[in-house]
Short mmCIF file of C-alpha atoms and ligand atoms in Angstrom, two decimals:
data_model
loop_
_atom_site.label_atom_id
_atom_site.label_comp_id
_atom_site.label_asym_id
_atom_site.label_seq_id
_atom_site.Cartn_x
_atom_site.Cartn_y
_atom_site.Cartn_z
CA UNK A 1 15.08 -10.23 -13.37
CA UNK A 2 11.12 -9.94 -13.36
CA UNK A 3 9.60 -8.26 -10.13
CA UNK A 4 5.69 -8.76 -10.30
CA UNK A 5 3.58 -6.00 -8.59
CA UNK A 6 0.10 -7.54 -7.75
CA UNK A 7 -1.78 -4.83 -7.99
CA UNK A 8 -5.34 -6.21 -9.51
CA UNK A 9 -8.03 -6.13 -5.80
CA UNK A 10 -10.57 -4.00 -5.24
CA UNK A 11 -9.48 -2.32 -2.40
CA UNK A 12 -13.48 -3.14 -0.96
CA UNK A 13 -11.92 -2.47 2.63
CA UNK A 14 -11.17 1.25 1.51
CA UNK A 15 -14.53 1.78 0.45
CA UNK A 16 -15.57 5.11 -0.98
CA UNK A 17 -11.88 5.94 -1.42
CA UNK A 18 -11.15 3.30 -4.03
CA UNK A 19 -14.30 3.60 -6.05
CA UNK A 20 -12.72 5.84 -8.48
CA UNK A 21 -8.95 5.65 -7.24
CA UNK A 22 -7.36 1.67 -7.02
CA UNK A 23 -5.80 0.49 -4.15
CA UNK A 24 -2.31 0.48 -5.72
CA UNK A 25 -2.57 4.49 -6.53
CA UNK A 26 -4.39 5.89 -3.34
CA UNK A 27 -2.23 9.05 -2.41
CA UNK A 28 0.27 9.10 0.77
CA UNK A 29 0.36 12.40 0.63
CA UNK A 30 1.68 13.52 -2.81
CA UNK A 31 2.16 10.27 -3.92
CA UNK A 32 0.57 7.63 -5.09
CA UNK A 33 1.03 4.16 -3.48
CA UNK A 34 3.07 2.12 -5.24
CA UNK A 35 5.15 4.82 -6.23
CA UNK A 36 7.00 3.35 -2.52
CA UNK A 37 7.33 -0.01 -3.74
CA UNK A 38 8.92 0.79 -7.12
CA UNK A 39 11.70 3.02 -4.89
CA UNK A 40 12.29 -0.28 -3.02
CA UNK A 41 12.48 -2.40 -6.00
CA UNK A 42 14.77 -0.36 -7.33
CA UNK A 43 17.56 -1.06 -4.88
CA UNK A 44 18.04 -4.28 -6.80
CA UNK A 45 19.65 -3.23 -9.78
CA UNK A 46 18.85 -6.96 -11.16
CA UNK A 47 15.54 -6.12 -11.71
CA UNK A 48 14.78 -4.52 -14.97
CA UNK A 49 11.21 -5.11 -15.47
CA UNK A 50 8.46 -4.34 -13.18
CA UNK A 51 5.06 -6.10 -14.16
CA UNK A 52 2.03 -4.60 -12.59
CA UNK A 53 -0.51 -7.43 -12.78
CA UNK A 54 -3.80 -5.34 -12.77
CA UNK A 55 -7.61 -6.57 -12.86
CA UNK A 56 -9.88 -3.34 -11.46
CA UNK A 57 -9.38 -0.07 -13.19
CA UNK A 58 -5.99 -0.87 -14.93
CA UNK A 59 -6.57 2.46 -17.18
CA UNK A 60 -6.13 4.54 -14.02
CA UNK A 61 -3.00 3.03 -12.46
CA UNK A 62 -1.34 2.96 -16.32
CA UNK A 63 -2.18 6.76 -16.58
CA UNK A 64 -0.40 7.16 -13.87
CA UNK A 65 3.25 5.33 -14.31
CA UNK A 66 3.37 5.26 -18.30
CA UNK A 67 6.16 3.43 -19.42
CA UNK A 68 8.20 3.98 -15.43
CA UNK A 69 10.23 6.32 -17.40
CA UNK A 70 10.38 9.20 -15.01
CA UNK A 71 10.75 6.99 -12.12
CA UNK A 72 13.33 5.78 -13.82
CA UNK A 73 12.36 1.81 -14.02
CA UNK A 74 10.71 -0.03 -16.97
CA UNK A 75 6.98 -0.96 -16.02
CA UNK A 76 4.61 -3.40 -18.41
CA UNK A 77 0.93 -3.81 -17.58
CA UNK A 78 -0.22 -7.40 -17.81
CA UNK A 79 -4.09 -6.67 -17.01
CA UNK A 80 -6.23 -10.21 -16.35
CA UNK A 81 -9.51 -11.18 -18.25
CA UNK A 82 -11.02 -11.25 -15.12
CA UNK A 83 -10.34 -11.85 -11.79
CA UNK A 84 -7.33 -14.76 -11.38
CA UNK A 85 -6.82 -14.80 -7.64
CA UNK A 86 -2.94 -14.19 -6.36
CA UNK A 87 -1.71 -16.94 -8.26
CA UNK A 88 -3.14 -16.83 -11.14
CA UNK A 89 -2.48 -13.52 -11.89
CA UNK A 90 1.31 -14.16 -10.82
CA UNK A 91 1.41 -17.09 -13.73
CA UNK A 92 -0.68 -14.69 -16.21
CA UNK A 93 2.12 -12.15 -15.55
CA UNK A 94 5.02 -14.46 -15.32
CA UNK A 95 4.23 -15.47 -19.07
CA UNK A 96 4.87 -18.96 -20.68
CA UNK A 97 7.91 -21.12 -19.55
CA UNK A 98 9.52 -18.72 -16.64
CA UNK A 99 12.67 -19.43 -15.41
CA UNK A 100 15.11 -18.49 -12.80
CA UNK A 101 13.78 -16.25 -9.74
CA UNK A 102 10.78 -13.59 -9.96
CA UNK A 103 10.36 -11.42 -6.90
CA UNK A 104 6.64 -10.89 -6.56
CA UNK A 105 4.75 -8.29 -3.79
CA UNK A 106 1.51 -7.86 -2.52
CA UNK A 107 0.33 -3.86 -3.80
CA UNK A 108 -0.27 -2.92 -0.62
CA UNK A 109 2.55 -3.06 1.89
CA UNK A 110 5.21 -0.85 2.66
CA UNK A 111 8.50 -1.79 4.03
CA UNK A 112 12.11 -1.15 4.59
CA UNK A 113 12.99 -5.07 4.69
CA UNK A 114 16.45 -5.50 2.43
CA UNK A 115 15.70 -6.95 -0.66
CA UNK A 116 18.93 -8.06 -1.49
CA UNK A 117 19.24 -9.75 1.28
CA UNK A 118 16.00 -11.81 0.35
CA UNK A 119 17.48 -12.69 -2.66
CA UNK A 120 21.02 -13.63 -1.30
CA UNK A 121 19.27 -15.91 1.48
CA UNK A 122 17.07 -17.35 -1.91
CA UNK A 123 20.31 -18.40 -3.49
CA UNK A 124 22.43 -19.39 -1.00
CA UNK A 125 19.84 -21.68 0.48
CA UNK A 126 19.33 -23.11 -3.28
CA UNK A 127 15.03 -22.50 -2.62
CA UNK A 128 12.40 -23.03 -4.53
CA UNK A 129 10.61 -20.45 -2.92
CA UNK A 130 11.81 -17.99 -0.37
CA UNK A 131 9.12 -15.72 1.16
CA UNK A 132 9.27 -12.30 3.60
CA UNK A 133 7.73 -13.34 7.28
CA UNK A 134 7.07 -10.18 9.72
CA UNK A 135 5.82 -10.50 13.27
CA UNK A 136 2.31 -9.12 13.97
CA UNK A 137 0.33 -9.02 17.29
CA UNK A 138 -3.16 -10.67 15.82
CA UNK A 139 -2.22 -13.11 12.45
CA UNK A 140 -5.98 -13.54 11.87
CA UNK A 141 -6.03 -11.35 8.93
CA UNK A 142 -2.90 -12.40 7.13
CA UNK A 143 -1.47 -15.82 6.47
CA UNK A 144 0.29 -17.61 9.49
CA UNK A 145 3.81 -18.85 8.75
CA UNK A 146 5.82 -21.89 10.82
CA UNK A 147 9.00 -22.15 10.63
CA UNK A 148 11.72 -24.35 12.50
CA UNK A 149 15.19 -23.44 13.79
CA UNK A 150 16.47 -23.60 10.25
CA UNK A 151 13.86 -20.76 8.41
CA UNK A 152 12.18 -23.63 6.46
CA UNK A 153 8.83 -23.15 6.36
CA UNK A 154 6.44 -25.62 7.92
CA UNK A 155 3.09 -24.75 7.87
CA UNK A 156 1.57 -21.83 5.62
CA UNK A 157 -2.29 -21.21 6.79
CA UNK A 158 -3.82 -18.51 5.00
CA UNK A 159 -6.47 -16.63 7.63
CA UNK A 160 -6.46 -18.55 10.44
CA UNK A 161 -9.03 -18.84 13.32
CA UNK A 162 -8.03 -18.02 16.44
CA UNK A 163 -7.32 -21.71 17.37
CA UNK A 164 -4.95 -22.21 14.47
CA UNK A 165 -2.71 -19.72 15.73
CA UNK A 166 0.49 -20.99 17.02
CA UNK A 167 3.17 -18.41 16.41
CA UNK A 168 3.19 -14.81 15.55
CA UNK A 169 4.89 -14.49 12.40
CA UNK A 170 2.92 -14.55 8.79
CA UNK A 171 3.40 -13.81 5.47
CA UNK A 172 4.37 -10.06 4.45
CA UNK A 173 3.32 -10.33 1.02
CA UNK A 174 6.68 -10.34 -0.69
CA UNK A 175 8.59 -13.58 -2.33
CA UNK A 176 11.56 -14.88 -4.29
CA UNK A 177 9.83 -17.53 -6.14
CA UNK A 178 11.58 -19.81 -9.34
CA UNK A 179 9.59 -19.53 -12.28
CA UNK A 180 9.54 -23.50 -13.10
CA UNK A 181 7.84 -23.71 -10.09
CA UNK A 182 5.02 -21.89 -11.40
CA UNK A 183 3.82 -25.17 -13.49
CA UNK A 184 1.96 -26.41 -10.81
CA UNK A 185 -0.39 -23.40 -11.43
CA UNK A 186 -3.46 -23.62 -13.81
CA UNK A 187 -4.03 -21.31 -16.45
CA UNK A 188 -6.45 -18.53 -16.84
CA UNK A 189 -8.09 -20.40 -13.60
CA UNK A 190 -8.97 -18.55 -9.96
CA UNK A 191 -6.05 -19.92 -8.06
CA UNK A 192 -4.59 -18.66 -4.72
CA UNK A 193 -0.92 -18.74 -4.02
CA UNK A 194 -1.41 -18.56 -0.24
CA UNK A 195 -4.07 -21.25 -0.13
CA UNK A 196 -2.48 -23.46 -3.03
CA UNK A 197 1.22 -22.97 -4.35
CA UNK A 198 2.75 -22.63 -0.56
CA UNK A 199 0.88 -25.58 1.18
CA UNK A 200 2.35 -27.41 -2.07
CA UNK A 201 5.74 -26.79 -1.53
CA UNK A 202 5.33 -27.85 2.08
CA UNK A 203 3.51 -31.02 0.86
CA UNK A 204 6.34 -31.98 -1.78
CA UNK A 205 9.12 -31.41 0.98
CA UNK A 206 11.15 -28.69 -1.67
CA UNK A 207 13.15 -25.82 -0.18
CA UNK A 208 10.92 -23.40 1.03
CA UNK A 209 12.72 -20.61 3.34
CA UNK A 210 11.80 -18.18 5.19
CA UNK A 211 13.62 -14.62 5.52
CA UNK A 212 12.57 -13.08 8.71
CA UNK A 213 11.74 -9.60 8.78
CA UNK A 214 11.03 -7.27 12.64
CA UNK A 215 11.77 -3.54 10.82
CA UNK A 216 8.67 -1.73 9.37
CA UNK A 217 5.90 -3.20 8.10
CA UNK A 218 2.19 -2.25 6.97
CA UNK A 219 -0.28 -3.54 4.95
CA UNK A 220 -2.62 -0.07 4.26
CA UNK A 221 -6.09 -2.16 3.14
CA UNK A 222 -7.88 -1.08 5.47
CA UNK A 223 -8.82 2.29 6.52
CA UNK A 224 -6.64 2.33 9.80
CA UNK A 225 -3.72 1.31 8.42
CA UNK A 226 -4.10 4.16 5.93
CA UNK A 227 -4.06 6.55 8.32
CA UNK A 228 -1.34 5.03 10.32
CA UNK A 229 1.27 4.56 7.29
CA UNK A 230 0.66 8.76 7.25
CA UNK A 231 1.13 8.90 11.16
CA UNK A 232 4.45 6.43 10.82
CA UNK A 233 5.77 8.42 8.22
CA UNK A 234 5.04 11.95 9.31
CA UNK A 235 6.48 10.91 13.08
CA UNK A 236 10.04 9.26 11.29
CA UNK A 237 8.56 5.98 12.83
CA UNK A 238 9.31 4.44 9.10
CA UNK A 239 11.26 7.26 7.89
CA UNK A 240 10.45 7.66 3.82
CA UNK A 241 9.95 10.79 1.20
CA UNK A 242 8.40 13.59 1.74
CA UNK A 243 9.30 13.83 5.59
CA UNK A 244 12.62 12.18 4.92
CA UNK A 245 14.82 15.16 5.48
CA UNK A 246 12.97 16.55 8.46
CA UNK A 247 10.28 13.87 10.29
CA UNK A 248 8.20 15.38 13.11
CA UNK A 249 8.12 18.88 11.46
CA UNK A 250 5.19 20.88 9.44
CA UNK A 251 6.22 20.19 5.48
CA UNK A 252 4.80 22.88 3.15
CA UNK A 253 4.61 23.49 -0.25
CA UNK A 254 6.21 26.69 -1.80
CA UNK A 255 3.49 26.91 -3.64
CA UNK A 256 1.16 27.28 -0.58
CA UNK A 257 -0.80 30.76 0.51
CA UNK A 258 -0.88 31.47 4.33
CA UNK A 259 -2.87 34.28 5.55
CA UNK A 260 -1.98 36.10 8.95
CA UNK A 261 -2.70 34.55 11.63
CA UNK A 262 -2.62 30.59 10.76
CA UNK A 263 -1.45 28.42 13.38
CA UNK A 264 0.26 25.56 11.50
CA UNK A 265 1.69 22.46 14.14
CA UNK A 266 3.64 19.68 12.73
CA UNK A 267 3.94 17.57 11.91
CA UNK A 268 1.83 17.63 8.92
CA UNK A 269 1.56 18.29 5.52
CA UNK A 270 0.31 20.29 2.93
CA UNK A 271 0.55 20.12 -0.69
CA UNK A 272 1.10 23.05 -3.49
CA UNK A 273 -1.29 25.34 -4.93
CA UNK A 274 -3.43 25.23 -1.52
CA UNK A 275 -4.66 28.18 0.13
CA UNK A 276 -5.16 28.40 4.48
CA UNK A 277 -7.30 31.58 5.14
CA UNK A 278 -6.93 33.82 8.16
CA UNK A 279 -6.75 32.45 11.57
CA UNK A 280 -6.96 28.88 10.25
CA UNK A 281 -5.66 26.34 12.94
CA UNK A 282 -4.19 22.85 11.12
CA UNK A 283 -3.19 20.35 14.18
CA UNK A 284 -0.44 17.90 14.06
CA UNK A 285 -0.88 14.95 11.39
CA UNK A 286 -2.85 16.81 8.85
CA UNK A 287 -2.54 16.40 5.24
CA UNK A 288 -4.03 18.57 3.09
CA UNK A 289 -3.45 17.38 -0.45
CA UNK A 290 -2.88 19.96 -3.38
CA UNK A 291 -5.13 23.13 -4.30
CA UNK A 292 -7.42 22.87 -0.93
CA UNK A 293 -9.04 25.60 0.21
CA UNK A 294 -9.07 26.06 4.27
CA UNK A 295 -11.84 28.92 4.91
CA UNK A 296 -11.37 31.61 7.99
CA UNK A 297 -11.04 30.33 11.27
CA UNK A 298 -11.57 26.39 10.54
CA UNK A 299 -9.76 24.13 12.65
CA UNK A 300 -8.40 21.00 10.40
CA UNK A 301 -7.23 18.51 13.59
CA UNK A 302 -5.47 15.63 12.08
CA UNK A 303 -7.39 14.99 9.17
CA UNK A 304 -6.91 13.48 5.34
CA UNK A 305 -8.04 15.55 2.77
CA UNK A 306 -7.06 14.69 -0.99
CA UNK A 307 -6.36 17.36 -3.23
CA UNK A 308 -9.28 20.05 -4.41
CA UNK A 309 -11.06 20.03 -1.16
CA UNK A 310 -13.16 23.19 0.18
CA UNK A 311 -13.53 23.59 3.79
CA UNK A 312 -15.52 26.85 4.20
CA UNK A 313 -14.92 29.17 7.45
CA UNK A 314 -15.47 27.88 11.16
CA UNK A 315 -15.70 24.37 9.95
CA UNK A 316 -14.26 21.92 12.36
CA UNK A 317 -12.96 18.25 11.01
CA UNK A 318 -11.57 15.64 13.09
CA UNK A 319 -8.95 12.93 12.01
CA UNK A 320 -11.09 11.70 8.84
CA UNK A 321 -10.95 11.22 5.63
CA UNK A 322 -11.76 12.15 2.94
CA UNK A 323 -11.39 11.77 -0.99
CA UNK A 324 -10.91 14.64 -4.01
CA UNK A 325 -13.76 17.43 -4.85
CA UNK A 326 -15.33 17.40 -1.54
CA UNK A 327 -17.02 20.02 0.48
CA UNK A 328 -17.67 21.13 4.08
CA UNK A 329 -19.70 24.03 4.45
CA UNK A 330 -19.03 26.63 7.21
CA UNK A 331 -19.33 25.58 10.93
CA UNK A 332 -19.84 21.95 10.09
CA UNK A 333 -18.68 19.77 13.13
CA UNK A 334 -17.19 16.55 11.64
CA UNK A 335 -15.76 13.05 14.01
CA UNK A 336 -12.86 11.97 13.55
CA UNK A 337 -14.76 8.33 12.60
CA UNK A 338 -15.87 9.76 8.75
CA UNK A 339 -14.44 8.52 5.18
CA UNK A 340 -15.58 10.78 2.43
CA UNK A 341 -15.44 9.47 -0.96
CA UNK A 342 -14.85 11.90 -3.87
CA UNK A 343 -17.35 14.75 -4.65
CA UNK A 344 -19.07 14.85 -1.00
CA UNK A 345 -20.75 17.21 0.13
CA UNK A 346 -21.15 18.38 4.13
CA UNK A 347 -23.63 21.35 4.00
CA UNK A 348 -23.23 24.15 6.15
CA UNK A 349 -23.78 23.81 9.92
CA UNK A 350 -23.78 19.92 9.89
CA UNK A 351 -22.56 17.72 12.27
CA UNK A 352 -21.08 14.17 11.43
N1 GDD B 401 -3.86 -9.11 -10.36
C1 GDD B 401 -4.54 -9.52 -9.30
N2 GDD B 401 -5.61 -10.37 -9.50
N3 GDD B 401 -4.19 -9.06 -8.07
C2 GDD B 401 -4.92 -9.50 -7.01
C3 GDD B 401 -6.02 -10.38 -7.14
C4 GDD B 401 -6.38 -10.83 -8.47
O1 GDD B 401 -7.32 -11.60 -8.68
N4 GDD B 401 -6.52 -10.61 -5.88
C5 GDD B 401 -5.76 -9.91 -5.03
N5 GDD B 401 -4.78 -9.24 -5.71
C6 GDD B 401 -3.74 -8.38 -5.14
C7 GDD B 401 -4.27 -7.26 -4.26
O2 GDD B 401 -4.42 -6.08 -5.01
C8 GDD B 401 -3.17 -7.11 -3.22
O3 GDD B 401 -2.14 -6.24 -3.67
C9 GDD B 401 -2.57 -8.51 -3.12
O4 GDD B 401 -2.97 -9.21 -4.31
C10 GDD B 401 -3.03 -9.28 -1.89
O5 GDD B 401 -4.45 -9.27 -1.84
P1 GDD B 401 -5.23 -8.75 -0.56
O6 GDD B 401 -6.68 -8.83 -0.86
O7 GDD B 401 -4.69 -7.44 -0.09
O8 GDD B 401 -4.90 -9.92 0.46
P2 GDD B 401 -4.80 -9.85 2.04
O9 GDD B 401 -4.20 -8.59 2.50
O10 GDD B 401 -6.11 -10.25 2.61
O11 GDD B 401 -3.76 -11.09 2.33
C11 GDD B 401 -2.54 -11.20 1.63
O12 GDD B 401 -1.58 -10.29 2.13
C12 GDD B 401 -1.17 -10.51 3.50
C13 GDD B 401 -0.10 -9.48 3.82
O13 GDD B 401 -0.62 -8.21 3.72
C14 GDD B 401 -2.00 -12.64 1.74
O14 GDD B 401 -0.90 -12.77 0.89
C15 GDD B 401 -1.61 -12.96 3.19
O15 GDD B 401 -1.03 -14.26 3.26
C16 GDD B 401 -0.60 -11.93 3.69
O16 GDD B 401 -0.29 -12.18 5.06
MG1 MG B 402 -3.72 -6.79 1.63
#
């Protein structure tokens, strides 16, 4: 079986961070993105083909899964002539005359939700489409989902306003879909799934189920929800690699120097090959990504820093963020409100 990563958007809402990194590869801590969904995917041992549908900066994400040999899955790159919405890119990807189910997911969530159990509630019900539904406090920004007593979907409304919405559950970006159904799809054409193939199904009364989902669930497009899928995981709130073994608690490299008197408080993280100089202080939810340099006495409160960072001495950050090759001179006072994209620089004695 096919599973269909679409993994082809900008990523505009993570502006500066995605200029020069896609969406689908931004690091949680030492890892890159989608690196999560592939570990989900595969507890399905049907699948045996992952097909990252890709549009902006393919190059970048192929670099960094090759073949899905050392993960330990077989990945294909299926990258779009331009720009074919959600559902066109799942057609381009699905290739001529599918058949039987595809599971497809949105690149950016993260979740715990069973996948076999999607699929098991996709053939037992006989659907033509079977999608994941999660409960959220504001729907606005996702795609509202109605469902009746049985799970079959009633009404699919894809950003509604805030008189639309009449439940709480909406789409979580992840769906058992049969591939004849695809037909109704136009080729190489700008076509969205949410706002075309789902209202269809409702339309032509087929099966369309829903599988209910209330464990963990995040969609990290935006720059808050980046932050919090670090918080979530660093806390054991969705409990995932690398704080798996020991949530709540300060996880460090081997490979990292500490000088005498750092105070390190957990949790947090920080990758190899990075050195924390003398009396350093690094506050709880920290992560400092690989070969940083922390200068004297700088105080690093719950802040993002990707890897090859220089914080020089007496510089104080707050819980930002910021991207690879940047630099903070000493005593520079930085809010907890900045994003840093790649190669900035904060010269000494600033205040953000
Ligand atoms: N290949 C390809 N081509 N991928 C695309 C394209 C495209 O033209 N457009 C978007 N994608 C990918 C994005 O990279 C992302 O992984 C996924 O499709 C969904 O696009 P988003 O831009 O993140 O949509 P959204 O978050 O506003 O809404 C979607 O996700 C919500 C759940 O997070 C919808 O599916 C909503 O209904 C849903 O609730
Ligand atoms: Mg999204």
């Amino acid at each position: 079986m096919k599973a269909i990563l679409l993994a082809g958007g900008q990523g505009s809402r993570l502006r500066p961070l995605t200029l020069n990194t896609p969406k689908p590869i931004v690091p949680i801590f030492d890892r890159p993105f989608l690196r999560y969904q592939i570990e989900l995917l595969k507890q399905v041992p049907e699948i045996d083909e992952i097909v990252l549908s890709l549009n902006y900066q393919p190059k970048r994400i192929e670099e960094v899964f090759g073949d899905g040999s050392s993960l330990g899955v077989q990945i294909r790159y299926v990258v779009e002539p331009q720009p074919l919405g959600t559902g066109g890119a799942i057609k381009f990807a699905a290739g001529s005359k599918p058949s039987g189910p595809v599971v497809v997911f949105n690149g950016d969530v993260l979740t715990s939700v069973d996948l076999q159990a999607v699929l098991a509630l996709h053939r037992e019900r006989n659907a033509r489409a079977t999608i994941v539904l999660t409960p959220v406090t504001n729907p606005s920004a996702y795609g509202l989902v109605e469902t009746d007593t049985e799970a079959n979907i009633k009404a699919f409304l894809e950003k509604p306003s805030a008189d639309q919405i009449t439940c709480d559950t909406i789409n979580a970006g992840i769906y058992v879909i049969e591939g004849e159904t695809l037909d109704r799809i136009p080729d190489d054409t700008n076509y969205s799934i949410e706002r075309g193939y789902f209202p269809s199904l409702i339309e032509r009364h087929e099966t369309f189920v829903a599988y209910t989902y209330r464990g963990y669930w995040i969609d990290i497009g935006t720059r808050e929800k980046y932050q919090q899928v670090h918080t979530d995981i660093m806390t054991g709130t969705f409990v995932a690699s690398p704080f798996d073994k020991a949530p709540g608690t300060a996880v460090i490299s081997p490979d990292v120097r500490i000088e005498p008197g750092v105070v390190i408080e957990g949790p947090c993280f920080i990758d190899a090959g990075t050195v924390i100089k003398e009396g350093a202080h690094v506050g709880p939810l920290s992560v400092i990504g690989a070969n940083c340099h922390i200068g004297e006495g700088a105080r690093i409160s719950g802040s993002i820093l990707w890897p090859h960072t220089w914080v020089d001495r007496h510089a104080t950050l707050g819980p930002l963020v910021a991207g690879r090759h940047c630099q903070f001179g000493r005593n520079v006072d930085v809010g907890g409100s900045a994003l840093l994209g790649d190669n900035s620089v904060v010269t000494d004695f600033s205040r953000l």
